[in-house]
Coordinates of C-alpha atoms in Angstrom, one line a residue:
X1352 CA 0.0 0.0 0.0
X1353 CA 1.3 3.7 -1.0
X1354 CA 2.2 5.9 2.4
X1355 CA 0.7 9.1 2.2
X1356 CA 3.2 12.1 1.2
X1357 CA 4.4 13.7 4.0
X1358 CA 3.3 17.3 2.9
X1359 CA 0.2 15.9 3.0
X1360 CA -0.5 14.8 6.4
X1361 CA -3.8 15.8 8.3
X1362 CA -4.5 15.3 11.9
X1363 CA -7.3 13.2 12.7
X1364 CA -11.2 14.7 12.3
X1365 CA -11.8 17.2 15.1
X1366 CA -15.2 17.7 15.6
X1367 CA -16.3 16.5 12.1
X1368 CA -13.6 18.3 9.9
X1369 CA -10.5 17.2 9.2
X1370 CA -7.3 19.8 9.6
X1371 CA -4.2 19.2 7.7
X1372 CA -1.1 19.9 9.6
X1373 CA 1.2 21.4 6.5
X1374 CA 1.5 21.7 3.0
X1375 CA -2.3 21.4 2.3
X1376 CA -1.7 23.5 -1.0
X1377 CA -0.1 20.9 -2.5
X1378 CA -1.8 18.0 -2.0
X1379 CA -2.2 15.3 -4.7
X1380 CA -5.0 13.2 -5.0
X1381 CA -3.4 10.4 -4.0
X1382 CA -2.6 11.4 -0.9
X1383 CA -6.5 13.1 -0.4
X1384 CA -8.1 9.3 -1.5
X1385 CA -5.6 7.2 0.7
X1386 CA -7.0 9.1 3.8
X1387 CA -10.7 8.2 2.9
X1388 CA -9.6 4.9 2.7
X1389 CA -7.7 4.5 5.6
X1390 CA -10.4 6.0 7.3
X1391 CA -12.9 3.7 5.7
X1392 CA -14.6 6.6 3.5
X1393 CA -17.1 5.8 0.6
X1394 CA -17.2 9.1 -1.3
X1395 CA -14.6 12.0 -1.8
X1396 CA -16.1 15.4 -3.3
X1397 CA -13.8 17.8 -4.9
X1398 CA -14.7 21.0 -6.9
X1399 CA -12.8 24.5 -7.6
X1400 CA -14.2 27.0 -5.3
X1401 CA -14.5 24.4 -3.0
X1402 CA -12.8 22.6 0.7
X1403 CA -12.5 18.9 -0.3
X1404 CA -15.1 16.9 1.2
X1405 CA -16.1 13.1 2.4
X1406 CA -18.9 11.3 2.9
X1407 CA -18.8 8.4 6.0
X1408 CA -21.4 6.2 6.3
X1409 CA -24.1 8.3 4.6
X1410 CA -23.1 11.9 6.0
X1411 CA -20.9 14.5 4.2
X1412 CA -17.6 15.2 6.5
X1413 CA -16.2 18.6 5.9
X1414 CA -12.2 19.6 6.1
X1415 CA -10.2 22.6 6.4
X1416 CA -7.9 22.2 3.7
X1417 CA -7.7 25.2 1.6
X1418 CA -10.1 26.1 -1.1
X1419 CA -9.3 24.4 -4.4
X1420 CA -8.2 26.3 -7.5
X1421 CA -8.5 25.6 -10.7
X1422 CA -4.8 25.1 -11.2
X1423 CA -5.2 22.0 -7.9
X1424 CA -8.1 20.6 -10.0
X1425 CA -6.4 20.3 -13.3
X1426 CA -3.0 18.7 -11.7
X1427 CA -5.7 16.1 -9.5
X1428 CA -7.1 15.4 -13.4
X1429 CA -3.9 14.7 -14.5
X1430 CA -3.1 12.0 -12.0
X1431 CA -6.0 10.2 -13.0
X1432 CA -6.9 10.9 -16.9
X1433 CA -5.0 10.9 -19.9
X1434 CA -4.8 14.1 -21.6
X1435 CA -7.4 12.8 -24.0
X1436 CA -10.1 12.1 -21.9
X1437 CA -9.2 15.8 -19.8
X1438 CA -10.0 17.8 -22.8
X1439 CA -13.6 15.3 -23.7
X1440 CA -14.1 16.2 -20.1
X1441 CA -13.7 20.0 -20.8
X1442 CA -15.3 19.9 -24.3
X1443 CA -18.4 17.9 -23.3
X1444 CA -19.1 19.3 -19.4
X1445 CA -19.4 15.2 -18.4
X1446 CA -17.2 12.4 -17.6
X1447 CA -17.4 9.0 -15.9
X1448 CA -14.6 6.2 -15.9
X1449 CA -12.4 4.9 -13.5
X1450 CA -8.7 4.6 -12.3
X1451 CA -6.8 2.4 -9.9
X1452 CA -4.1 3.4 -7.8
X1453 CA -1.8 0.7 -6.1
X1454 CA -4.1 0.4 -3.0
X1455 CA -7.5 1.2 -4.2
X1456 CA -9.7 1.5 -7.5
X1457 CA -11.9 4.9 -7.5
X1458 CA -15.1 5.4 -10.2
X1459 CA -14.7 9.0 -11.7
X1460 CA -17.7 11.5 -12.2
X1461 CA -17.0 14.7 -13.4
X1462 CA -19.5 17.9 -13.5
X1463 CA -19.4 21.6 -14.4
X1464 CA -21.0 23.5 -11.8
X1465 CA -22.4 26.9 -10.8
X1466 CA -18.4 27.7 -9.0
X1467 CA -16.0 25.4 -11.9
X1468 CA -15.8 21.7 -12.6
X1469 CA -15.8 19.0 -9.8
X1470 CA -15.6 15.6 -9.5
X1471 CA -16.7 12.6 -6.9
X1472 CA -14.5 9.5 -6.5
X1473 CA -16.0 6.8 -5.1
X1474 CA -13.8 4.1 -3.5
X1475 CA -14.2 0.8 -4.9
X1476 CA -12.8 -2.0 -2.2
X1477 CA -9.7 -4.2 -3.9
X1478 CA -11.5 -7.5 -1.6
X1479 CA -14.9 -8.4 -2.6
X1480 CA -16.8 -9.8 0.3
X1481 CA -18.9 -12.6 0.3
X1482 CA -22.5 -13.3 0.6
X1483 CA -21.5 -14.5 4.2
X1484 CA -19.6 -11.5 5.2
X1485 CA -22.4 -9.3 3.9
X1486 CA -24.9 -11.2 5.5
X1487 CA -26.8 -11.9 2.4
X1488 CA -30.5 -13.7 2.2
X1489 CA -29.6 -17.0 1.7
X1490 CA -31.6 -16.8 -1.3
X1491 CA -29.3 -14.4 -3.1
X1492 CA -27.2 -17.7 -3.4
X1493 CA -29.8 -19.6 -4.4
X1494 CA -30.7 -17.1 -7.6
X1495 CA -26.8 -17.4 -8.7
X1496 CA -27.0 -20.7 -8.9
X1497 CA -29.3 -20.8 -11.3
X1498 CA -28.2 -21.6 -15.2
X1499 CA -30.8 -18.7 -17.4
X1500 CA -32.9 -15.8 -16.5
X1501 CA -33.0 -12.4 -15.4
X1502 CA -32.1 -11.1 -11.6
X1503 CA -32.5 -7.4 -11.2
X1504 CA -30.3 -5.9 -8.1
X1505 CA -31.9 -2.4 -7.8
X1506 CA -32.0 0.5 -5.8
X1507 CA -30.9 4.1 -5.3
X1508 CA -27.1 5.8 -6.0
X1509 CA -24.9 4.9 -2.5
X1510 CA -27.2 1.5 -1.5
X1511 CA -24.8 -1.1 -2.0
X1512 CA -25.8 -2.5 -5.8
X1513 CA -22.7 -3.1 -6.8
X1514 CA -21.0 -4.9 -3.5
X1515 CA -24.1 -7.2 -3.2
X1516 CA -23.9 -7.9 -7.2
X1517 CA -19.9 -8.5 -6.9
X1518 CA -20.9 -10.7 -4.4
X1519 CA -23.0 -13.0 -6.4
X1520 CA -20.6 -12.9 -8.9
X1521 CA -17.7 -13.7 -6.7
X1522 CA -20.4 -17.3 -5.7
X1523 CA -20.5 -17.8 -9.5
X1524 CA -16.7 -17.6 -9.7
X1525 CA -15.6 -19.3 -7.2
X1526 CA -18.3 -22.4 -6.9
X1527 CA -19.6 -22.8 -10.7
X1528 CA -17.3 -23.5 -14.1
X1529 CA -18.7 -20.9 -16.5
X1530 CA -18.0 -18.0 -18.2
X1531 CA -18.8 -15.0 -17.2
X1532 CA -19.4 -11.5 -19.1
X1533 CA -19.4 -8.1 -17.4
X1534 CA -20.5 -5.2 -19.5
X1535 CA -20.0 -1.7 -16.8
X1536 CA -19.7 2.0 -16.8
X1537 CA -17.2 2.1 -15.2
X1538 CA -16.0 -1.6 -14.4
X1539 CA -16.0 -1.3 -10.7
X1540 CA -14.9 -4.7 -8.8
X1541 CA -12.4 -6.3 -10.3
X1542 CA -12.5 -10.0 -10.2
X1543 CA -10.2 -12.4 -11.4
X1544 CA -10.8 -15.9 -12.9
X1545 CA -11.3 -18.5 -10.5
X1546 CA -13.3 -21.4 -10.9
X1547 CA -14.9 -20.0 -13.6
X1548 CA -13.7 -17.8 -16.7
X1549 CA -14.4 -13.7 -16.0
X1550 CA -14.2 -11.5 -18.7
X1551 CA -14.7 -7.2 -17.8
X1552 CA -15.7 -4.9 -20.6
X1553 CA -16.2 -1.2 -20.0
X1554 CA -18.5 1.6 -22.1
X1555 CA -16.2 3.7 -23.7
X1556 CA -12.1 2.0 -23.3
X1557 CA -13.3 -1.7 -24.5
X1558 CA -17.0 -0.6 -26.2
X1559 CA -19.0 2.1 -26.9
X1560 CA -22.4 1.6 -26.0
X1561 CA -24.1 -0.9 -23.6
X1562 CA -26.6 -2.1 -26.6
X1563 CA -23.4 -2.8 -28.5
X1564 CA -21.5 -4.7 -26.3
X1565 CA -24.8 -6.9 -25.0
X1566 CA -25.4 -7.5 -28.5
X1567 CA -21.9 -9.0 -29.1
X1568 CA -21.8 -10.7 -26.1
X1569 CA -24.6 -13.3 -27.4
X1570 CA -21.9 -14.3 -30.2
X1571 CA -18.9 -14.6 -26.8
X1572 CA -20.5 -17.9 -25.2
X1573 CA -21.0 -16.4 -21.7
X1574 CA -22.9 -18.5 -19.3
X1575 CA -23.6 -15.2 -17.2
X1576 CA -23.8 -11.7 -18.8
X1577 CA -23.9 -8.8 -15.9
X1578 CA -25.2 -5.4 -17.6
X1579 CA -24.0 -2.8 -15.3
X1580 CA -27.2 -0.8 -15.3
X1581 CA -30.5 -1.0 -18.0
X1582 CA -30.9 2.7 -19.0
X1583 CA -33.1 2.2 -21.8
X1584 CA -35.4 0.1 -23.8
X1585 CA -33.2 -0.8 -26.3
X1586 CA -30.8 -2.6 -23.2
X1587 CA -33.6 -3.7 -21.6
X1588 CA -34.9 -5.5 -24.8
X1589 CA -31.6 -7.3 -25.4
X1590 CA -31.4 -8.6 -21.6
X1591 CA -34.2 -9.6 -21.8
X1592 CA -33.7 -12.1 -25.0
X1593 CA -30.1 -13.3 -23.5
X1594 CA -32.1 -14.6 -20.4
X1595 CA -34.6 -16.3 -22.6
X1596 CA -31.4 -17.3 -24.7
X1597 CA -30.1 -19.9 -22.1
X1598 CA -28.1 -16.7 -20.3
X1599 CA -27.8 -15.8 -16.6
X1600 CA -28.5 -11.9 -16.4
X1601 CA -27.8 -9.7 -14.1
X1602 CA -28.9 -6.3 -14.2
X1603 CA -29.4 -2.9 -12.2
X1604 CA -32.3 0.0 -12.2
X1605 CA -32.2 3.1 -9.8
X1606 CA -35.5 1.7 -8.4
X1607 CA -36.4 1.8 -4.4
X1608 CA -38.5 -1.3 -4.5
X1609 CA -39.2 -4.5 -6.5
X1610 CA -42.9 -4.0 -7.5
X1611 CA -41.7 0.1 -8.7
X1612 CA -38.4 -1.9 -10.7
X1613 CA -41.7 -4.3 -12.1
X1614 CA -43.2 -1.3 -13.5
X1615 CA -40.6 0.9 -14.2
X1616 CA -39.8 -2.1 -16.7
X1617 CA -42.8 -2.4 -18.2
X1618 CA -43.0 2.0 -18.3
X1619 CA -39.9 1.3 -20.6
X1620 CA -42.6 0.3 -23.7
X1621 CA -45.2 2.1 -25.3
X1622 CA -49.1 1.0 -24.2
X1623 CA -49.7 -1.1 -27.2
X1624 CA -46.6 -3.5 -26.4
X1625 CA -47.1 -4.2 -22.8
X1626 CA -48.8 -7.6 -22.9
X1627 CA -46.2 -9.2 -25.1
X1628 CA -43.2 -7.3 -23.0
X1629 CA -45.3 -8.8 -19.7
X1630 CA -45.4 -12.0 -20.8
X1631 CA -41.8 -11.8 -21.7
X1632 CA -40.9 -10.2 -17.9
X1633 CA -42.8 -12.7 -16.5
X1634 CA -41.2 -16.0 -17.9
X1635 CA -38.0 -14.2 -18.0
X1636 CA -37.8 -13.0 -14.8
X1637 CA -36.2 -14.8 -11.5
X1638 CA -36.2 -12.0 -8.5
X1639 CA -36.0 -8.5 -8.0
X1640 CA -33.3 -7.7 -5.3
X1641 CA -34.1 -4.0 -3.9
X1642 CA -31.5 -2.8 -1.4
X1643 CA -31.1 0.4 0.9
X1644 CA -28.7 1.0 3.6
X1645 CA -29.3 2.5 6.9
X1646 CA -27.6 3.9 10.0
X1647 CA -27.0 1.4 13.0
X1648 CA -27.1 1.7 16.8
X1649 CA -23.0 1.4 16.3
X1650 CA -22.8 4.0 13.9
X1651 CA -22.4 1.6 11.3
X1652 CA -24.6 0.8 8.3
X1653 CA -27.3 -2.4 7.4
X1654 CA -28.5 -3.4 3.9
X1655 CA -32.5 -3.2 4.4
X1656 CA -34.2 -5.6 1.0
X1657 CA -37.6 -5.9 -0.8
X1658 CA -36.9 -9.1 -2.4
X1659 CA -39.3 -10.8 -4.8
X1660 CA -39.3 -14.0 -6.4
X1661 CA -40.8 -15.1 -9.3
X1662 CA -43.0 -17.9 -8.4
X1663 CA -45.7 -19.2 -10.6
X1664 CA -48.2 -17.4 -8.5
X1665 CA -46.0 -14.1 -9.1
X1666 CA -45.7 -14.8 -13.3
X1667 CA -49.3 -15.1 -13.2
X1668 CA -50.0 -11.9 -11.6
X1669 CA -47.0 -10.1 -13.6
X1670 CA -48.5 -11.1 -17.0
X1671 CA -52.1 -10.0 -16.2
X1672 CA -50.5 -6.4 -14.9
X1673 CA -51.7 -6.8 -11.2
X1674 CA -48.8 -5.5 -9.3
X1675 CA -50.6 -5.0 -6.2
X1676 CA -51.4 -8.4 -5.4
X1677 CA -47.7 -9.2 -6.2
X1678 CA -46.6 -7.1 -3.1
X1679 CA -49.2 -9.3 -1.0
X1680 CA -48.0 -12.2 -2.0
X1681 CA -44.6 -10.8 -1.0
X1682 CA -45.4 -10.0 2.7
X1683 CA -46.4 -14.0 3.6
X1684 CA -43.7 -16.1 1.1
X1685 CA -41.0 -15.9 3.5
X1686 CA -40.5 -19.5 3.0
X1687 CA -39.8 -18.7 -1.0
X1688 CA -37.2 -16.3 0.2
X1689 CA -39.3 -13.1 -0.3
X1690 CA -39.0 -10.1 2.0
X1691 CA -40.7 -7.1 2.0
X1692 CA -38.5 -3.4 3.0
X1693 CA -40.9 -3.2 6.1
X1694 CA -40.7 -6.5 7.3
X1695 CA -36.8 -6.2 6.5
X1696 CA -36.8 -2.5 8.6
X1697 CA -38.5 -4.5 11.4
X1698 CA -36.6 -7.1 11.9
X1699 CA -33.3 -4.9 12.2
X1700 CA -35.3 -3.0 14.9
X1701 CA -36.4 -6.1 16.7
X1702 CA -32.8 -7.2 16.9
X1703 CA -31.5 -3.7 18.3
X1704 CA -29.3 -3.1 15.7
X1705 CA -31.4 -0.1 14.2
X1706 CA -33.5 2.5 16.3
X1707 CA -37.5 2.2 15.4
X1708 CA -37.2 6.4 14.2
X1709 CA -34.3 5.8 11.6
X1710 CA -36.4 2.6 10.2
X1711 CA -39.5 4.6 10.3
X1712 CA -38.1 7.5 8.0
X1713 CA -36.3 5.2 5.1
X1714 CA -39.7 3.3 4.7
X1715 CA -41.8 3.7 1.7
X1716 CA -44.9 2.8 4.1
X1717 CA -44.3 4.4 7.4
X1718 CA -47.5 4.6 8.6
X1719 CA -47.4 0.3 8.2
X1720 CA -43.9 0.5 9.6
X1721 CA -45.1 2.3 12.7
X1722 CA -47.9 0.2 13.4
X1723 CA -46.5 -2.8 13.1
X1724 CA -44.0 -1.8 15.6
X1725 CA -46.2 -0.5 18.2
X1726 CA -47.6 -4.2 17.4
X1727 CA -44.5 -5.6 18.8
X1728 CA -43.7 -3.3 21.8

C-alpha cells in the first residue's frame, strides 16, 4: 500500500472536519483518496471553489484544507486521466470512468457546476466480500445458482448494488465452471478468474455503447452476462432475449423497491406492447433484489431488502398487470425467500441493531412501519 506524502499529512477529524497539519496547497490526489480509505470513506467530493469533502457512512464530512483552484483541479485530473479524456471532459461538461491506484480503484464523475468543474470518487474495495460477510439472504445464493434468466439488483445511487452484485458474482466464480461477461460504466470490482472464466468490458475503453456490447456478447459464449445498469429500452430489450437465450442476467435500475423496478420495466414500452413485454418479464424473470442502507445503533450501516421472487403465483400476476397483489403475495412467502423493506426494517429493529425512528423514516410505508411496531412493543 502507497504511504501518504508527508506534505500531505492531516491530523485526525476534530469535531467532524479534518485539519491538515502542512503543505495542504499541495496536495495530490493520492494522498487526499488514501486518507478516505484509511479511514474507511465511501465518497470523496472535490470542486474548484470548494474545501474537499467526504462522505462516511451516509453523511458529508467537511475539512479545512484550503479552497481548491483551478490550477489543484487540473494537476488532481492529470493524476488520474489521460490528456485525452481531460479535454472530452472540458469539451463535453461530463465524464465518468475509472482509475486504480496501487491500494485502491476509485469510479470517476466529473460535473461543471455553478463555482467550476468537480468531480466525486467513489472508493471501490480491492477484496470483494462474500454473501456471508455481507450477511446476504440466503436466497441471493440460491438465484446465482441458477443456469438462465433475469435477476434485477436495484436500488438508489450509494445502497450497496454493486457490492451485493460482486458478491453474487464472486459465488458464481468461485463455486460454478462458466464464463462470465461483465459489461459496466465504469468496471468497478475487479475480479479475477477462479473457478470459472471472467471477462470485464467497460463503455467507452473496450465498447461504446451498452446495446453494443450486449449485442456481441450473445456471439462470446458467456454462461452469465452482468449489464452494469439497464438505462433504456433498447438494453432492456436485449437482456431480456439473452435470459430467454439460455443466459444468466444480471442487471441494475435506480428503483427503491421490486414491485416500482416491475413497473418501471414495463414504463420502458409504449401501451400497445405491454402484454407481449409482460409476458416476456414474466417468464423471464427470477427475482428483484431492492436494497437500501441505513444507519446502525453502532454507527455503522445495514443493507435493508424488498426481495421478490418469481413464483408461478407471481408470473401469473406479472403477466395480467396486477402488481398489487404481487406485493401481498410478497409480505407472507417468506419461505420462497421473499422479503418485504418493512418486514426487513423490522426485523433490524427487533434485533436492536437499528432505532424504530431511523427505520421509520427510510420506509416507503411508514405509517405500516409504525404500526407494526407498536404491534410488537
Amino acid at each position: 500500500m502507497s504511504s501518504q506524502p508527508r506534505s500531505a499529512s492531516a491530523q485526525p477529524e476534530r469535531n467532524g472536519r479534518i485539519t491538515p497539519t502542512d503543505g495542504a496547497a499541495s496536495l495530490r490526489l493520492e494522498a487526499i483518496v488514501q486518507k478516505a480509505f484509511d479511514n474507511g470513506y465511501s465518497d470523496v467530493h472535490l470542486g474548484v471553489g470548494e474545501q474537499p469533502r467526504y462522505r462516511a457512512r451516509g453523511e458529508m464530512l467537511t475539512t479545512e484544507w484550503p479552497v481548491t483552484t483551478i490550477s489543484i483541479f487540473r494537476s488532481w485530473l492529470q493524476e488520474i486521466l489521460s490528456p485525452q479524456q481531460i479535454d472530452a471532459f472540458f469539451r463535453e461538461k461530463e465524464f465518468d470512468g475509472s482509475h486504480a491506484f496501487s491500494f485502491v480503484r476509485i469510479r470517476i464523475n466529473l460535473l461543471d457546476s455553478f463555482h467550476g468543474p468537480a468531480m466525486v470518487l467513489r472508493l471501490i474495495p480491492q477484496t470483494i466480500l462474500t454473501m456471508e460477510q455481507l450477511q446476504l439472504p440466503d436466497v441471493l445464493r440460491t438465484l446465482a445458482a441458477r443456469p438462465k434468466g433475469l435477476i434485477l439488483v436495484t436500488g438508489p445511487t450509494g445502497s450497496g448494488k454493486s457490492t451485493t452484485l460482486a458478491a453474487m458474482i464472486d459465488w458464481i466464480n468461485r463455486n460454478e465452471s462458466r464464463h462470465i461477461l461483465t459489461i459496466e460504466d465504469p468496471v468497478e470490482f475487479v475480479h479475477e478468474s477462479r473457478q470459472s472464466l471472467i471477462r470485464h468490458r467497460e463503455i467507452g475503453l473496450h465498447t461504446l455503447k451498452f446495446h453494443n456490447a450486449l449485442r456481441a456478447a450473445l456471439r462470446e459464449d458467456p454462461d452469465v452476462i452482468l449489464v452494469g445498469e439497464i438505462r433504456d429500452q433498447e438494453t432492456l430489450s436485449t437482456a431480456l432475449e439473452a435470459s430467454q437465450t439460455g443466459h444468466l442476467v444480471f442487471g441494475t435500475l435506480h428503483t427503491n423497491s421490486a414491485v416500482k423496478t416491475i413497473e418501471r420495466v414495463l414504463g420502458m414500452y409504449a401501451p400497445d406492447e405491454q402484454d407481449s413485454v409482460r409476458r416476456s418479464l414474466s417468464e423471464s424473470l427470477l427475482g428483484v433484489i431492492a436494497q437500501g442502507l441505513i444507519r446502525t445503533t453502532d454507527g455503522k450501516r445495514a443493507a435493508y431488502h424488498d426481495i421478490l421472487i418469481n413464483t408461478d403465483a407471481c408470473r401469473d400476476y406479472i403477466q395480467r398487470g396486477a402488481l398489487d397483489e404481487v406485493e401481498e403475495i410478497m409480505e407472507r412467502s417468506a419461505f420462497d425467500g421473499m422479503v418485504t423493506s418493512n418486514q426487513s426494517l423490522q426485523h433490524l429493529v427487533e434485533e436492536g441493531r437499528v432505532e424504530a425512528e431511523a427505520a421509520v423514516a427510510v420506509s416507503l410505508k411508514p405509517n405500516e412501519l409504525a404500526q407494526a411496531l407498536r404491534g410488537r412493543s
